[in-house]
XYZ file of C-alpha atoms in Angstrom:
494
model
C -19.507 6.195 19.220
C -18.043 3.417 21.355
C -14.989 5.243 22.709
C -14.008 2.437 25.075
C -13.849 -0.141 22.284
C -11.926 2.261 20.027
C -9.439 2.874 22.847
C -9.052 -0.880 23.367
C -8.185 -1.398 19.698
C -5.679 1.476 19.831
C -4.055 -0.282 22.773
C -3.702 -3.564 20.884
C -2.276 -1.738 17.861
C 0.339 -0.032 20.076
C 1.179 -3.342 21.761
C 1.805 -4.988 18.408
C 3.894 -2.022 17.253
C 5.952 -2.050 20.439
C 6.664 -5.765 20.043
C 7.602 -5.243 16.396
C 10.211 -2.689 17.497
C 12.130 -5.327 19.478
C 13.837 -7.028 16.486
C 15.140 -3.609 15.399
C 16.871 -3.326 18.809
C 18.465 -6.732 18.226
C 19.671 -5.639 14.779
C 21.266 -2.495 16.253
C 22.925 -4.580 18.942
C 24.219 -7.077 16.386
C 25.833 -4.271 14.372
C 27.149 -2.598 17.559
C 25.107 0.582 17.246
C 24.340 1.515 20.878
C 22.848 4.924 20.095
C 20.194 3.601 17.713
C 19.543 0.581 19.988
C 18.907 2.966 22.900
C 16.631 5.184 20.798
C 14.557 2.253 19.537
C 14.325 0.804 23.073
C 13.021 4.134 24.434
C 10.524 4.337 21.572
C 9.389 0.769 22.303
C 8.791 1.598 25.980
C 6.881 4.784 25.093
C 4.762 2.728 22.685
C 4.162 -0.263 24.952
C 3.096 1.648 28.092
C -0.070 3.272 26.665
C -0.639 0.071 24.697
C -0.784 -1.994 27.889
C -3.072 0.509 29.634
C -5.503 0.919 26.729
C -5.679 -2.793 25.958
C -6.981 -3.410 29.491
C -10.157 -1.452 28.740
C -13.241 -3.669 28.756
C -16.141 -3.265 26.363
C -18.937 -5.756 25.762
C -20.405 -4.079 22.702
C -19.599 -5.105 19.153
C -18.223 -2.678 16.612
C -20.342 -1.091 13.875
C -19.303 -0.334 10.308
C -18.684 3.372 10.995
C -16.678 2.517 14.121
C -14.690 0.018 12.057
C -13.723 2.841 9.704
C -12.758 5.080 12.640
C -10.676 2.326 14.297
C -8.914 1.699 10.994
C -8.100 5.348 10.214
C -7.226 6.350 13.784
C -5.153 3.182 14.171
C -3.006 4.073 11.178
C -2.507 7.629 12.438
C -1.506 6.390 15.906
C 0.735 3.734 14.348
C 2.573 6.431 12.370
C 2.834 8.907 15.253
C 4.536 6.353 17.505
C 6.415 4.665 14.653
C 8.234 7.929 13.952
C 9.755 8.036 17.454
C 12.862 5.864 16.767
C 13.979 8.220 13.972
C 13.340 11.325 16.080
C 14.843 10.073 19.375
C 17.979 8.813 17.622
C 18.490 12.195 15.933
C 19.180 10.523 12.579
C 16.184 12.438 11.214
C 16.258 15.634 13.331
C 12.814 17.140 12.555
C 9.616 15.357 13.631
C 7.659 16.353 10.514
C 10.313 14.550 8.450
C 10.127 11.538 10.786
C 6.327 11.540 10.413
C 6.566 11.776 6.614
C 9.084 8.911 6.430
C 7.051 6.711 8.777
C 3.711 7.333 7.064
C 5.450 6.588 3.777
C 6.672 3.320 5.285
C 3.415 2.079 6.796
C 1.346 3.085 3.757
C 3.936 1.302 1.552
C 4.477 4.473 -0.465
C 8.266 4.609 -0.384
C 8.572 8.375 -0.886
C 11.472 9.655 1.175
C 12.927 12.892 2.515
C 16.356 11.280 2.955
C 19.101 12.538 0.678
C 21.554 9.930 1.990
C 20.387 6.447 2.995
C 23.563 4.433 3.417
C 24.811 6.465 6.409
C 21.819 5.467 8.573
C 22.157 2.829 11.270
C 21.213 -0.760 10.489
C 18.577 -0.889 13.216
C 16.708 2.124 11.897
C 17.043 0.915 8.301
C 15.513 -2.376 9.456
C 12.603 -0.585 11.163
C 12.141 1.678 8.147
C 11.814 -1.311 5.796
C 9.801 -3.399 8.249
C 7.100 -0.710 8.317
C 6.493 -1.696 4.679
C 5.947 -5.315 5.604
C 3.540 -4.418 8.443
C 1.602 -1.978 6.290
C 1.527 -4.195 3.213
C -1.208 -6.507 4.431
C -2.516 -4.224 7.164
C -2.135 -4.110 10.921
C -5.839 -4.780 11.621
C -5.759 -7.815 9.340
C -2.731 -8.980 11.357
C -4.645 -8.503 14.621
C -7.596 -10.469 13.234
C -5.210 -13.237 12.195
C -3.482 -13.695 15.567
C -5.797 -12.367 18.298
C -9.418 -13.310 19.133
C -10.399 -9.667 19.637
C -13.540 -9.354 17.519
C -16.866 -10.950 18.375
C -18.810 -13.130 15.948
C -18.163 -12.569 12.267
C -19.835 -9.175 11.801
C -17.209 -7.278 13.800
C -14.191 -8.809 11.984
C -15.942 -8.119 8.681
C -16.405 -4.448 9.563
C -12.720 -4.131 10.494
C -11.435 -5.991 7.439
C -13.730 -4.046 5.111
C -12.331 -0.783 6.489
C -8.695 -1.747 5.861
C -8.770 -4.063 2.833
C -8.046 -2.550 -0.594
C -10.480 -2.868 -3.493
C -14.122 -2.119 -4.319
C -15.454 -5.044 -2.244
C -14.272 -7.490 0.410
C -14.494 -11.220 -0.213
C -14.030 -14.117 2.180
C -11.724 -17.002 1.223
C -13.395 -19.191 3.864
C -16.625 -18.676 5.866
C -14.907 -16.984 8.860
C -13.242 -13.593 8.358
C -10.595 -14.307 11.022
C -9.615 -17.497 9.161
C -9.467 -15.512 5.913
C -7.071 -13.044 7.565
C -4.923 -15.912 8.843
C -4.724 -17.610 5.419
C -3.853 -14.312 3.758
C -1.021 -13.620 6.193
C 0.353 -17.170 5.857
C 0.548 -16.757 2.062
C 2.144 -13.323 2.563
C 4.718 -14.665 5.031
C 5.634 -17.711 2.933
C 6.091 -15.613 -0.226
C 8.359 -13.235 1.720
C 10.491 -16.086 3.059
C 10.764 -17.624 -0.413
C 11.951 -14.306 -1.825
C 14.579 -13.920 0.909
C 15.839 -17.438 0.160
C 16.028 -16.787 -3.592
C 17.970 -13.536 -3.116
C 20.388 -15.276 -0.744
C 20.979 -18.010 -3.327
C 21.728 -15.288 -5.871
C 24.474 -13.890 -3.658
C 22.786 -10.948 -1.918
C 23.898 -10.349 1.705
C 21.402 -11.442 4.382
C 20.632 -7.931 5.664
C 20.037 -6.634 2.133
C 17.963 -9.685 1.164
C 15.661 -9.320 4.173
C 15.114 -5.574 3.802
C 14.658 -5.668 0.029
C 12.162 -8.500 0.505
C 10.240 -6.424 3.075
C 10.103 -3.560 0.583
C 9.020 -5.846 -2.255
C 6.439 -7.855 -0.284
C 4.770 -4.717 1.044
C 5.177 -3.096 -2.397
C 6.759 -0.181 -0.548
C 10.153 0.345 -2.143
C 12.295 1.924 0.575
C 15.797 1.403 -0.794
C 18.763 0.757 1.491
C 21.194 1.891 -1.203
C 21.399 5.392 -2.669
C 21.030 3.917 -6.184
C 18.106 1.704 -5.179
C 18.186 -1.721 -6.888
C 20.605 -0.380 -9.526
C 23.254 -0.770 -6.804
C 23.052 -4.530 -7.424
C 24.587 -5.094 -10.877
C 23.297 -8.671 -11.205
C 20.568 -8.858 -13.849
C 19.307 -12.019 -12.141
C 18.787 -10.161 -8.853
C 17.045 -7.278 -10.606
C 14.684 -9.555 -12.540
C 13.948 -11.610 -9.414
C 12.829 -8.456 -7.617
C 10.825 -7.349 -10.683
C 8.977 -10.680 -10.831
C 8.264 -10.736 -7.095
C 6.975 -7.143 -7.230
C 4.531 -8.271 -9.913
C 3.542 -11.360 -7.888
C 2.790 -9.324 -4.761
C 0.546 -7.099 -6.900
C -1.789 -10.044 -7.600
C -5.018 -10.507 -5.629
C -4.177 -12.981 -2.851
C -7.486 -14.778 -3.387
C -6.045 -15.974 -6.715
C -3.210 -17.674 -4.825
C -5.763 -19.305 -2.523
C -7.621 -20.637 -5.563
C -4.333 -22.059 -6.867
C -3.563 -23.678 -3.503
C -7.083 -25.126 -3.540
C -6.280 -26.563 -7.008
C -8.963 -24.417 -8.642
C -6.623 -23.526 -11.479
C -9.355 -22.713 -13.979
C -11.063 -20.238 -11.641
C -7.700 -18.621 -10.872
C -6.615 -18.110 -14.492
C -10.088 -17.051 -15.652
C -10.193 -14.296 -13.026
C -10.865 -11.169 -15.061
C -8.772 -8.788 -12.987
C -5.852 -11.265 -12.963
C -5.792 -11.456 -16.776
C -6.109 -7.700 -17.267
C -3.428 -7.043 -14.630
C -0.844 -9.106 -16.487
C -2.035 -7.836 -19.868
C -1.589 -4.193 -18.857
C 1.794 -4.841 -17.239
C 3.289 -6.775 -20.168
C 1.697 -4.502 -22.773
C 3.020 -1.334 -21.119
C 6.477 -2.935 -20.747
C 6.649 -3.774 -24.466
C 5.445 -0.314 -25.530
C 7.966 1.457 -23.300
C 10.776 -0.916 -24.322
C 10.039 -0.206 -27.992
C 9.903 3.535 -27.365
C 13.215 3.803 -25.463
C 14.896 1.419 -27.919
C 13.797 3.334 -31.023
C 14.748 6.657 -29.418
C 18.320 5.419 -28.927
C 18.388 5.084 -25.149
C 19.451 1.434 -25.473
C 21.276 1.203 -28.818
C 21.497 -2.359 -30.167
C 20.292 -3.866 -26.854
C 16.538 -4.439 -26.876
C 16.914 -7.073 -24.153
C 18.224 -4.523 -21.641
C 15.566 -2.050 -22.781
C 12.843 -4.601 -22.018
C 14.387 -5.584 -18.679
C 14.531 -1.975 -17.456
C 11.066 -1.279 -18.862
C 9.521 -4.347 -17.228
C 11.221 -3.533 -13.915
C 9.963 0.065 -14.030
C 6.405 -0.905 -15.010
C 6.293 -3.668 -12.397
C 7.617 -1.214 -9.813
C 5.219 1.668 -10.467
C 2.130 -0.418 -11.317
C 2.430 -2.393 -8.096
C 3.312 0.953 -6.438
C 6.589 -0.430 -5.051
C 8.945 2.308 -6.220
C 12.257 0.488 -6.656
C 14.237 1.509 -9.733
C 17.089 0.252 -11.888
C 16.997 3.133 -14.377
C 16.204 6.848 -14.167
C 12.941 6.749 -16.125
C 12.562 10.499 -15.638
C 15.099 10.865 -18.482
C 13.136 8.625 -20.852
C 11.022 9.983 -23.745
C 7.713 11.708 -23.004
C 5.641 8.723 -24.194
C 7.395 6.355 -21.778
C 7.170 8.756 -18.844
C 3.465 9.376 -19.277
C 2.801 5.686 -19.875
C 4.392 5.068 -16.475
C 2.244 7.848 -14.993
C -0.846 6.112 -16.398
C -0.025 2.713 -14.905
C 0.795 4.488 -11.626
C -2.825 5.571 -11.413
C -4.230 2.186 -12.477
C -2.251 0.409 -9.779
C -2.224 -3.224 -8.735
C -5.004 -5.734 -8.072
C -7.587 -5.459 -5.319
C -6.745 -7.732 -2.404
C -3.006 -7.332 -2.968
C -0.404 -5.273 -1.127
C -0.250 -2.798 -4.033
C -1.839 0.648 -4.213
C -3.379 2.833 -6.903
C -7.007 2.839 -8.032
C -6.818 -0.952 -8.582
C -7.339 -2.786 -11.868
C -10.765 -4.032 -10.757
C -12.043 -0.479 -10.186
C -10.776 0.652 -13.579
C -12.510 -2.349 -15.177
C -15.763 -1.609 -13.356
C -15.676 2.047 -14.380
C -14.973 1.173 -18.041
C -17.797 -1.389 -18.079
C -20.149 1.047 -16.396
C -19.297 3.728 -18.971
C -19.940 1.289 -21.827
C -23.347 0.297 -20.402
C -24.336 3.938 -19.916
C -23.460 4.682 -23.549
C -25.508 1.659 -24.719
C -28.477 2.783 -22.636
C -28.362 6.211 -24.293
C -28.806 4.456 -27.632
C -31.274 1.807 -26.343
C -33.071 3.402 -23.351
C -35.413 0.450 -22.785
C -32.681 -2.159 -22.592
C -31.750 -3.072 -19.037
C -28.154 -4.178 -18.575
C -25.946 -4.607 -15.514
C -22.207 -4.579 -14.936
C -20.746 -8.075 -14.697
C -17.366 -9.182 -13.409
C -16.185 -12.791 -13.704
C -19.620 -13.647 -15.167
C -21.329 -12.449 -11.976
C -23.544 -9.414 -11.623
C -21.909 -6.577 -9.686
C -24.130 -5.230 -6.916
C -25.348 -1.642 -7.267
C -23.779 -0.803 -3.898
C -20.360 -1.755 -5.280
C -20.873 0.445 -8.343
C -22.066 3.372 -6.205
C -19.029 2.939 -3.990
C -16.718 2.821 -7.020
C -18.085 6.015 -8.552
C -18.027 7.744 -5.142
C -14.399 6.656 -4.743
C -13.507 8.152 -8.139
C -15.219 11.449 -7.263
C -13.434 11.673 -3.895
C -10.158 10.609 -5.536
C -10.289 13.495 -8.025
C -11.490 16.104 -5.505
C -8.853 15.291 -2.860
C -6.032 15.120 -5.419
C -7.079 18.474 -6.920
C -7.149 20.143 -3.491
C -3.777 18.619 -2.606
C -2.202 19.857 -5.831
C -3.515 23.355 -5.107
C -1.872 23.407 -1.664
C 1.417 21.804 -2.772
C 1.639 24.235 -5.707
C 2.262 27.010 -3.154
C 5.847 25.701 -2.957
C 6.399 26.708 -6.599
C 8.167 23.492 -7.670
C 6.640 23.459 -11.147
C 3.638 21.612 -12.580
C 5.393 18.318 -13.361
C 6.902 17.975 -9.889
C 3.737 19.115 -8.084
C 1.402 16.919 -10.128
C 3.541 13.786 -9.931
C 4.301 14.320 -6.207
C 0.583 14.249 -5.393
C -0.138 11.378 -7.796
C 2.686 9.191 -6.500
C 1.889 9.812 -2.813
C -1.879 9.441 -3.195
C -1.401 6.203 -5.146
C 1.334 5.024 -2.712
C 3.972 4.700 -5.434
C 7.101 6.493 -4.217
C 9.049 8.142 -7.041
C 7.393 10.496 -9.501
C 8.739 12.860 -12.132
C 10.871 15.989 -11.977
C 12.341 16.765 -8.559
C 10.687 13.670 -7.068
C 11.908 11.310 -9.803
C 13.879 8.084 -9.191
C 17.022 10.032 -8.281
C 15.211 12.777 -6.324
C 13.400 13.021 -2.987
C 10.834 15.093 -1.085
C 13.195 16.990 1.213
C 12.781 20.310 -0.649
C 9.059 20.602 0.078
C 7.739 22.848 2.844
C 6.397 21.416 6.113
C 2.837 22.146 4.962
C 3.362 20.247 1.716
C 4.988 17.333 3.539
C 2.001 17.128 5.868
C -0.490 17.280 2.968
C 1.426 14.637 1.009
C 1.613 12.367 4.069
C -2.159 12.705 4.533
C -2.524 11.832 0.842
C -0.564 8.648 1.534
C -3.042 7.732 4.268
C -5.983 8.550 2.002
C -4.496 6.322 -0.686
C -3.636 3.351 1.545
C -6.977 3.415 3.376
C -8.865 4.014 0.111
C -10.250 7.395 1.214
C -13.423 6.527 3.142
C -12.020 5.489 6.571
C -10.068 8.754 6.823
C -13.109 10.749 5.688
C -15.120 9.037 8.439
C -12.439 9.940 10.975
C -12.575 13.601 9.916
C -16.377 13.753 9.847
C -17.916 15.445 12.952
C -21.194 13.606 12.323
C -19.585 10.234 12.954
C -18.297 11.340 16.364
C -21.474 13.113 17.532
C -24.328 10.945 16.275
C -25.898 8.409 18.624
C -24.972 4.748 18.309
C -27.514 2.725 16.342
C -28.736 -0.533 17.814
C -28.411 -2.396 14.538
C -25.126 -3.803 13.328
C -23.859 -4.464 9.834
C -23.402 -8.195 9.340
C -21.994 -9.749 6.138
C -24.409 -11.680 3.989
């Protein structure tokens, strides 16, 4: 294990985090909040000092695939440990475990919160809380690859991007991985700015527009109002946020195809079509269910708007809400639970299993059933008319196995709190899939403050497992990775 190179990357991650804390100080100063400004400044200094020291480490070796996973997982843990300091030093969240939970929820774009009252927090800390969504949405390592020439060649950037990028496989928009990271972040930034501008035109205050855009772009969903987006009565504002949530749940490679004027390739993308089909289909089914059950008497339009907002929110794993869907009929609630697990597209800022993985698993199941009937027929899984490599299928099935095992173990531990099956089950599902609100006590109007410290720690680890798609964190926790000798060969993308 190349400890020097890992330490160097931790230093660069801390440097970036320390710099990102500076705008939060400016926000506190602008709103005349000296206590929070002082707390954030102290946190920035504590973050920058080890960052400067570690980034000075020199290493001439390139990074392997296993080291890429370790850098990714350890980087996110370090990011969260230091990112929690502003909340703790300011005293606005008195207990560090709660600060850790809130920060992990921010960086992993989960949006689950232990706060019972949001609007009494300082503007600077609310800014930092929402900005963690924007940083975590596309990934801090992807950001480093986009702005800093840290990695050597193209094999090292590939190993880092593969460790952090969501989805069953990593694709390159252009031949160089660093250029791919840069293009992705430019699209991400421009879409965020456009959303801020649209919300401002619709009459939302600047502070609210920026923070709600951070939460939407990162598909995180930290609300700055106690009633979430329901606090804004404008249907135009609510639908704008719903549409942008859905747009940020699309694979960013589709946007690159559109910018490259490859419209046919973009709209024929299999995951893209299924993503919109599932979202619109689930919205119509839920709207019909709540309308027929009398929740929206004589107003199907409002029923559809709230249903589409809720489906867009939970499927993209954002977590904003305009209605308390925990009070809806059983069919609607469990339909939302289903789309929570399916999640957004691979290569987006959304969480969940990803539509592409669900498609691959369904296709694989169908082929296995056909082979039972026709044993001599050889068939392979195809996506977008291309054969899916066996390594991708093995990785997908391994992901599903790990997904079920880790969630089952988490539910067993969290059940010790005795909060009931619905609350326990949905708490684990919504944290593991980086959604935010669940059902029962952790529904749209609830929070996670009632859980024990052990459960909060387990749920925060679930958030990391979900955001990093399991394997990087498993590598970090594996003794074999830390003790085995470094191989001379390196994994290079083909």
